[in-house]
Amino acid sequence: EAQVTQNPRYLITVTGKKLTVTCSQNMNHEYMSWYRQDPGLGLRQIYYSMNVEVTDKGDVPEGYKVSRKEKRNFPLILESPSPNQTSLYFCASMLSGTGNTEAFFGQGTRLTVV
Amino acid sequence: KNEVEQSPQNLTAQEGEFITINCSYSVGISALHWLQQHPGGGIVSLFMLSSGKKKHGRLIATINIQEKHSSLHITASHPRDSAVYICAVRPSNSNSGYALNFGKGTSLLVTP
C-alpha cells in the first residue's frame, strides 16, 4: 500500500530537548516536504527536498533542520524546541518536484513543547 | 501571503443535502488540489485539477482557470463526510519546487 509514515504520532517534550520526527515513503517519490498546521494559519511549508541530498527552506524554516540521505526518508529535526513550535506537523511526498502530481500526506505528528 | 481563500469557513448540513465548497485564488496556477482532513486524522488527497472537472463517487471538483475559482461538490452528503476540506494551489511561477499554497480550510459537519 502506497503510504507516507510519520513517527511518532504524538509527542510531548520540554524546551531545549532535541527531537526528531521521522518520515518515510514507499513510493520512490523524489519530492518530500514538511508542513506545520496551526489554528487560523493553515498549513505552512517548513522545508522541502527535491531529491536525495537536495533540500531547501520553505516559508517557516526557523528552528528546524532536515536531511535527505536516502530517497525514502526525510526526518525533521528540532535541535532546541521551543513552545512556539507546538503544532501539528505533516510530511508529504510527490512523485516529482516538477510537473503536476498527486500529493500524499502522512498521518501527522502532534507536538507539544512545554 | 494568503493567495487562497475558501468559503464558507464552516458549514453544517443535513444528511442527503448537496454541498458546495468554494476556493478562489489570486495567482496563476499550474494545479489545484482538494484535500480532506478528518478530526485527529491525516490528510488525504481527493483531487488534483489543472482544468475542467473530475468526479470520484459522490465528490465532484471543478475549476475555472480564467476566473481563478474552483468548487468541490458533495452529492447526497453523509455524516462520514464530516471533515475539514482544504484547497491548495501550485503557483505557476513557483521557483521553490512543488510549493503549495493552502487555504485555511472549510469545516463541514453533516448531521443525521
mmCIF file of C-alpha atoms in Angstrom:
data_model
loop_
_atom_site.group_PDB
_atom_site.id
_atom_site.type_symbol
_atom_site.label_atom_id
_atom_site.label_comp_id
_atom_site.label_asym_id
_atom_site.label_seq_id
_atom_site.Cartn_x
_atom_site.Cartn_y
_atom_site.Cartn_z
ATOM 1 C CA GLU A 1 0.000 0.000 0.000
ATOM 2 C CA ALA A 2 1.326 3.429 -1.002
ATOM 3 C CA GLN A 3 1.850 5.477 2.098
ATOM 4 C CA VAL A 4 3.759 8.129 3.973
ATOM 5 C CA THR A 5 4.561 7.116 7.534
ATOM 6 C CA GLN A 6 5.360 9.564 10.288
ATOM 7 C CA ASN A 7 6.517 8.793 13.792
ATOM 8 C CA PRO A 8 5.684 9.491 16.486
ATOM 9 C CA ARG A 9 2.010 10.448 16.183
ATOM 10 C CA TYR A 10 2.048 12.311 19.479
ATOM 11 C CA LEU A 11 4.973 13.817 21.361
ATOM 12 C CA ILE A 12 5.235 15.947 24.477
ATOM 13 C CA THR A 13 8.689 17.296 25.215
ATOM 14 C CA VAL A 14 10.426 20.007 27.199
ATOM 15 C CA THR A 15 12.035 23.173 25.912
ATOM 16 C CA GLY A 16 15.527 22.610 24.600
ATOM 17 C CA LYS A 17 15.459 18.826 24.348
ATOM 18 C CA LYS A 18 16.441 17.807 20.826
ATOM 19 C CA LEU A 19 13.951 15.671 18.959
ATOM 20 C CA THR A 20 13.487 14.071 15.565
ATOM 21 C CA VAL A 21 10.249 13.312 13.769
ATOM 22 C CA THR A 22 10.703 10.630 11.166
ATOM 23 C CA CYS A 23 9.017 10.453 7.767
ATOM 24 C CA SER A 24 9.247 7.593 5.312
ATOM 25 C CA GLN A 25 7.543 6.952 1.972
ATOM 26 C CA ASN A 26 7.382 3.719 -0.014
ATOM 27 C CA MET A 27 6.532 5.158 -3.438
ATOM 28 C CA ASN A 28 10.042 6.074 -4.655
ATOM 29 C CA HIS A 29 8.982 9.730 -4.743
ATOM 30 C CA GLU A 30 11.612 12.345 -5.449
ATOM 31 C CA TYR A 31 9.877 15.239 -3.701
ATOM 32 C CA MET A 32 9.231 15.386 0.037
ATOM 33 C CA SER A 33 8.254 18.258 2.282
ATOM 34 C CA TRP A 34 7.330 19.165 5.842
ATOM 35 C CA TYR A 35 4.418 21.381 6.876
ATOM 36 C CA ARG A 36 3.112 22.686 10.135
ATOM 37 C CA GLN A 37 -0.565 23.352 10.740
ATOM 38 C CA ASP A 38 -1.714 25.942 13.250
ATOM 39 C CA PRO A 39 -5.234 27.189 14.030
ATOM 40 C CA GLY A 40 -6.152 30.162 11.877
ATOM 41 C CA LEU A 41 -2.963 29.898 9.836
ATOM 42 C CA GLY A 42 -3.500 26.738 7.840
ATOM 43 C CA LEU A 43 -0.636 24.659 6.503
ATOM 44 C CA ARG A 44 2.751 26.269 6.027
ATOM 45 C CA GLN A 45 5.813 24.724 4.452
ATOM 46 C CA ILE A 46 8.880 24.288 6.659
ATOM 47 C CA TYR A 47 11.407 22.570 4.379
ATOM 48 C CA TYR A 48 11.303 20.605 1.171
ATOM 49 C CA SER A 49 13.577 18.241 -0.731
ATOM 50 C CA MET A 50 13.640 17.811 -4.485
ATOM 51 C CA ASN A 51 15.774 14.668 -4.252
ATOM 52 C CA VAL A 52 18.490 12.956 -2.222
ATOM 53 C CA GLU A 53 20.910 15.484 -0.727
ATOM 54 C CA VAL A 54 18.853 18.388 -2.150
ATOM 55 C CA THR A 55 16.941 20.348 0.484
ATOM 56 C CA ASP A 56 15.737 23.927 0.774
ATOM 57 C CA LYS A 57 13.823 26.229 3.083
ATOM 58 C CA GLY A 58 10.110 26.752 2.881
ATOM 59 C CA ASP A 59 8.148 29.606 4.409
ATOM 60 C CA VAL A 60 8.831 28.919 8.098
ATOM 61 C CA PRO A 61 12.216 27.153 8.456
ATOM 62 C CA GLU A 62 13.496 28.853 11.626
ATOM 63 C CA GLY A 63 14.230 26.374 14.402
ATOM 64 C CA TYR A 64 14.125 23.299 12.147
ATOM 65 C CA LYS A 65 16.613 21.165 10.253
ATOM 66 C CA VAL A 66 16.126 18.373 7.756
ATOM 67 C CA SER A 67 18.247 15.831 5.962
ATOM 68 C CA ARG A 68 17.693 13.611 2.927
ATOM 69 C CA LYS A 69 20.340 10.906 2.869
ATOM 70 C CA GLU A 70 18.048 8.311 1.319
ATOM 71 C CA LYS A 71 15.177 8.771 -1.090
ATOM 72 C CA ARG A 72 12.567 7.239 1.200
ATOM 73 C CA ASN A 73 13.366 9.137 4.423
ATOM 74 C CA PHE A 74 13.068 12.810 5.289
ATOM 75 C CA PRO A 75 13.408 13.415 9.031
ATOM 76 C CA LEU A 76 12.550 16.729 10.682
ATOM 77 C CA ILE A 77 14.928 17.763 13.440
ATOM 78 C CA LEU A 78 14.269 20.281 16.188
ATOM 79 C CA GLU A 79 17.663 20.944 17.782
ATOM 80 C CA SER A 80 16.293 23.073 20.626
ATOM 81 C CA PRO A 81 12.490 23.008 20.642
ATOM 82 C CA SER A 82 10.583 25.983 21.984
ATOM 83 C CA PRO A 83 6.898 26.341 22.952
ATOM 84 C CA ASN A 84 6.136 28.243 19.715
ATOM 85 C CA GLN A 85 6.921 25.033 17.839
ATOM 86 C CA THR A 86 3.923 23.354 19.442
ATOM 87 C CA SER A 87 1.930 22.395 16.370
ATOM 88 C CA LEU A 88 0.587 19.636 14.153
ATOM 89 C CA TYR A 89 3.213 18.519 11.655
ATOM 90 C CA PHE A 90 2.690 16.792 8.323
ATOM 91 C CA CYS A 91 5.130 15.173 5.986
ATOM 92 C CA ALA A 92 4.175 14.893 2.323
ATOM 93 C CA SER A 93 5.640 13.348 -0.787
ATOM 94 C CA MET A 94 5.089 13.644 -4.537
ATOM 95 C CA LEU A 95 6.498 11.742 -7.453
ATOM 96 C CA SER A 96 8.371 14.743 -8.773
ATOM 97 C CA GLY A 97 9.219 18.290 -7.782
ATOM 98 C CA THR A 98 8.190 19.450 -11.229
ATOM 99 C CA GLY A 99 5.008 18.806 -13.122
ATOM 100 C CA ASN A 100 1.634 18.147 -11.584
ATOM 101 C CA THR A 101 1.461 15.047 -9.453
ATOM 102 C CA GLU A 102 -0.724 13.887 -6.594
ATOM 103 C CA ALA A 103 0.341 14.699 -3.050
ATOM 104 C CA PHE A 104 0.499 12.025 -0.352
ATOM 105 C CA PHE A 105 0.451 13.068 3.289
ATOM 106 C CA GLY A 106 1.408 11.304 6.470
ATOM 107 C CA GLN A 107 -0.952 10.916 9.416
ATOM 108 C CA GLY A 108 0.514 13.873 11.259
ATOM 109 C CA THR A 109 2.561 14.355 14.417
ATOM 110 C CA ARG A 110 1.079 16.405 17.210
ATOM 111 C CA LEU A 111 3.964 18.032 19.073
ATOM 112 C CA THR A 112 3.655 19.837 22.383
ATOM 113 C CA VAL A 113 6.673 21.683 23.772
ATOM 114 C CA VAL A 114 6.356 22.708 27.421
ATOM 115 C CA LYS B 1 0.682 35.820 1.982
ATOM 116 C CA ASN B 2 -2.672 34.141 1.608
ATOM 117 C CA GLU B 3 -3.402 33.808 -2.028
ATOM 118 C CA VAL B 4 -6.051 31.135 -1.483
ATOM 119 C CA GLU B 5 -9.447 31.938 0.000
ATOM 120 C CA GLN B 6 -12.071 29.346 0.859
ATOM 121 C CA SER B 7 -15.735 29.797 1.613
ATOM 122 C CA PRO B 8 -17.572 29.111 3.722
ATOM 123 C CA GLN B 9 -15.286 28.711 6.710
ATOM 124 C CA ASN B 10 -17.793 26.485 8.478
ATOM 125 C CA LEU B 11 -20.713 24.561 7.067
ATOM 126 C CA THR B 12 -23.407 22.441 8.688
ATOM 127 C CA ALA B 13 -25.666 20.336 6.507
ATOM 128 C CA GLN B 14 -28.270 17.650 6.973
ATOM 129 C CA GLU B 15 -27.641 14.188 5.650
ATOM 130 C CA GLY B 16 -28.587 13.958 1.994
ATOM 131 C CA GLU B 17 -28.008 17.614 1.159
ATOM 132 C CA PHE B 18 -25.942 18.801 -1.796
ATOM 133 C CA ILE B 19 -22.864 20.661 -0.566
ATOM 134 C CA THR B 20 -20.607 23.163 -2.306
ATOM 135 C CA ILE B 21 -17.296 24.473 -1.035
ATOM 136 C CA ASN B 22 -15.601 27.275 -2.930
ATOM 137 C CA CYS B 23 -11.965 28.181 -3.467
ATOM 138 C CA SER B 24 -10.672 31.382 -5.042
ATOM 139 C CA TYR B 25 -7.047 32.179 -5.721
ATOM 140 C CA SER B 26 -5.212 35.241 -6.920
ATOM 141 C CA VAL B 27 -2.168 33.897 -8.785
ATOM 142 C CA GLY B 28 -1.656 31.922 -11.946
ATOM 143 C CA ILE B 29 -1.512 28.244 -11.131
ATOM 144 C CA SER B 30 -0.419 25.017 -12.733
ATOM 145 C CA ALA B 31 -2.544 22.777 -10.490
ATOM 146 C CA LEU B 32 -5.111 22.877 -7.712
ATOM 147 C CA HIS B 33 -5.556 20.209 -5.050
ATOM 148 C CA TRP B 34 -8.540 19.397 -2.877
ATOM 149 C CA LEU B 35 -7.616 17.679 0.376
ATOM 150 C CA GLN B 36 -9.677 16.133 3.171
ATOM 151 C CA GLN B 37 -8.694 16.085 6.836
ATOM 152 C CA HIS B 38 -10.737 14.114 9.359
ATOM 153 C CA PRO B 39 -10.602 15.102 13.043
ATOM 154 C CA GLY B 40 -7.465 13.652 14.566
ATOM 155 C CA GLY B 41 -6.528 12.123 11.256
ATOM 156 C CA GLY B 42 -4.161 12.694 8.451
ATOM 157 C CA ILE B 43 -4.673 14.499 5.193
ATOM 158 C CA VAL B 44 -5.947 12.673 2.143
ATOM 159 C CA SER B 45 -5.745 13.949 -1.407
ATOM 160 C CA LEU B 46 -9.163 13.980 -3.071
ATOM 161 C CA PHE B 47 -8.429 15.623 -6.414
ATOM 162 C CA MET B 48 -5.730 17.312 -8.400
ATOM 163 C CA LEU B 49 -7.031 19.568 -11.190
ATOM 164 C CA SER B 50 -5.460 21.696 -13.844
ATOM 165 C CA SER B 51 -8.608 22.179 -15.918
ATOM 166 C CA GLY B 52 -12.230 21.117 -16.265
ATOM 167 C CA LYS B 53 -13.926 18.723 -13.926
ATOM 168 C CA LYS B 54 -13.237 15.479 -12.085
ATOM 169 C CA LYS B 55 -15.618 13.075 -10.359
ATOM 170 C CA HIS B 56 -14.987 10.376 -7.801
ATOM 171 C CA GLY B 57 -18.011 8.699 -6.315
ATOM 172 C CA ARG B 58 -20.177 11.400 -4.718
ATOM 173 C CA LEU B 59 -17.463 14.029 -4.998
ATOM 174 C CA ILE B 60 -17.105 16.405 -7.930
ATOM 175 C CA ALA B 61 -14.422 19.044 -8.360
ATOM 176 C CA THR B 62 -14.475 21.781 -10.972
ATOM 177 C CA ILE B 63 -12.046 24.520 -11.866
ATOM 178 C CA ASN B 64 -12.354 27.685 -13.945
ATOM 179 C CA ILE B 65 -8.828 28.819 -14.732
ATOM 180 C CA GLN B 66 -9.933 32.164 -16.252
ATOM 181 C CA GLU B 67 -11.958 33.073 -13.174
ATOM 182 C CA LYS B 68 -9.371 31.624 -10.769
ATOM 183 C CA HIS B 69 -12.036 29.626 -8.976
ATOM 184 C CA SER B 70 -12.685 26.028 -8.027
ATOM 185 C CA SER B 71 -15.586 24.272 -6.358
ATOM 186 C CA LEU B 72 -15.878 20.986 -4.522
ATOM 187 C CA HIS B 73 -19.335 19.442 -4.557
ATOM 188 C CA ILE B 74 -20.602 16.593 -2.409
ATOM 189 C CA THR B 75 -23.815 14.940 -3.538
ATOM 190 C CA ALA B 76 -26.075 13.028 -1.127
ATOM 191 C CA SER B 77 -23.949 14.060 1.848
ATOM 192 C CA HIS B 78 -23.408 11.629 4.712
ATOM 193 C CA PRO B 79 -22.176 12.096 8.295
ATOM 194 C CA ARG B 80 -18.918 10.373 7.348
ATOM 195 C CA ASP B 81 -18.225 13.312 5.018
ATOM 196 C CA SER B 82 -17.742 15.476 8.122
ATOM 197 C CA ALA B 83 -14.188 16.755 7.869
ATOM 198 C CA VAL B 84 -12.107 19.785 7.019
ATOM 199 C CA TYR B 85 -11.704 20.340 3.276
ATOM 200 C CA ILE B 86 -8.603 22.179 2.169
ATOM 201 C CA CYS B 87 -7.882 23.804 -1.158
ATOM 202 C CA ALA B 88 -4.230 24.131 -2.208
ATOM 203 C CA VAL B 89 -2.709 25.646 -5.350
ATOM 204 C CA ARG B 90 0.650 25.333 -7.028
ATOM 205 C CA PRO B 91 1.605 28.756 -8.377
ATOM 206 C CA SER B 92 2.815 28.522 -11.948
ATOM 207 C CA ASN B 93 5.692 30.898 -11.240
ATOM 208 C CA SER B 94 6.953 28.946 -8.246
ATOM 209 C CA ASN B 95 10.721 28.546 -8.191
ATOM 210 C CA SER B 96 10.777 26.647 -4.892
ATOM 211 C CA GLY B 97 9.994 23.171 -6.022
ATOM 212 C CA TYR B 98 6.452 21.984 -5.856
ATOM 213 C CA ALA B 99 5.397 24.618 -3.336
ATOM 214 C CA LEU B 100 1.727 24.532 -2.417
ATOM 215 C CA ASN B 101 -0.214 27.491 -1.070
ATOM 216 C CA PHE B 102 -3.048 26.362 1.171
ATOM 217 C CA GLY B 103 -6.424 27.795 2.031
ATOM 218 C CA LYS B 104 -7.402 27.762 5.691
ATOM 219 C CA GLY B 105 -9.932 25.023 5.178
ATOM 220 C CA THR B 106 -13.699 24.596 5.347
ATOM 221 C CA SER B 107 -15.015 22.669 8.327
ATOM 222 C CA LEU B 108 -18.005 20.557 7.292
ATOM 223 C CA LEU B 109 -20.402 18.881 9.692
ATOM 224 C CA VAL B 110 -23.101 16.634 8.271
ATOM 225 C CA THR B 111 -25.814 15.744 10.766
ATOM 226 C CA PRO B 112 -28.038 12.643 10.552
#
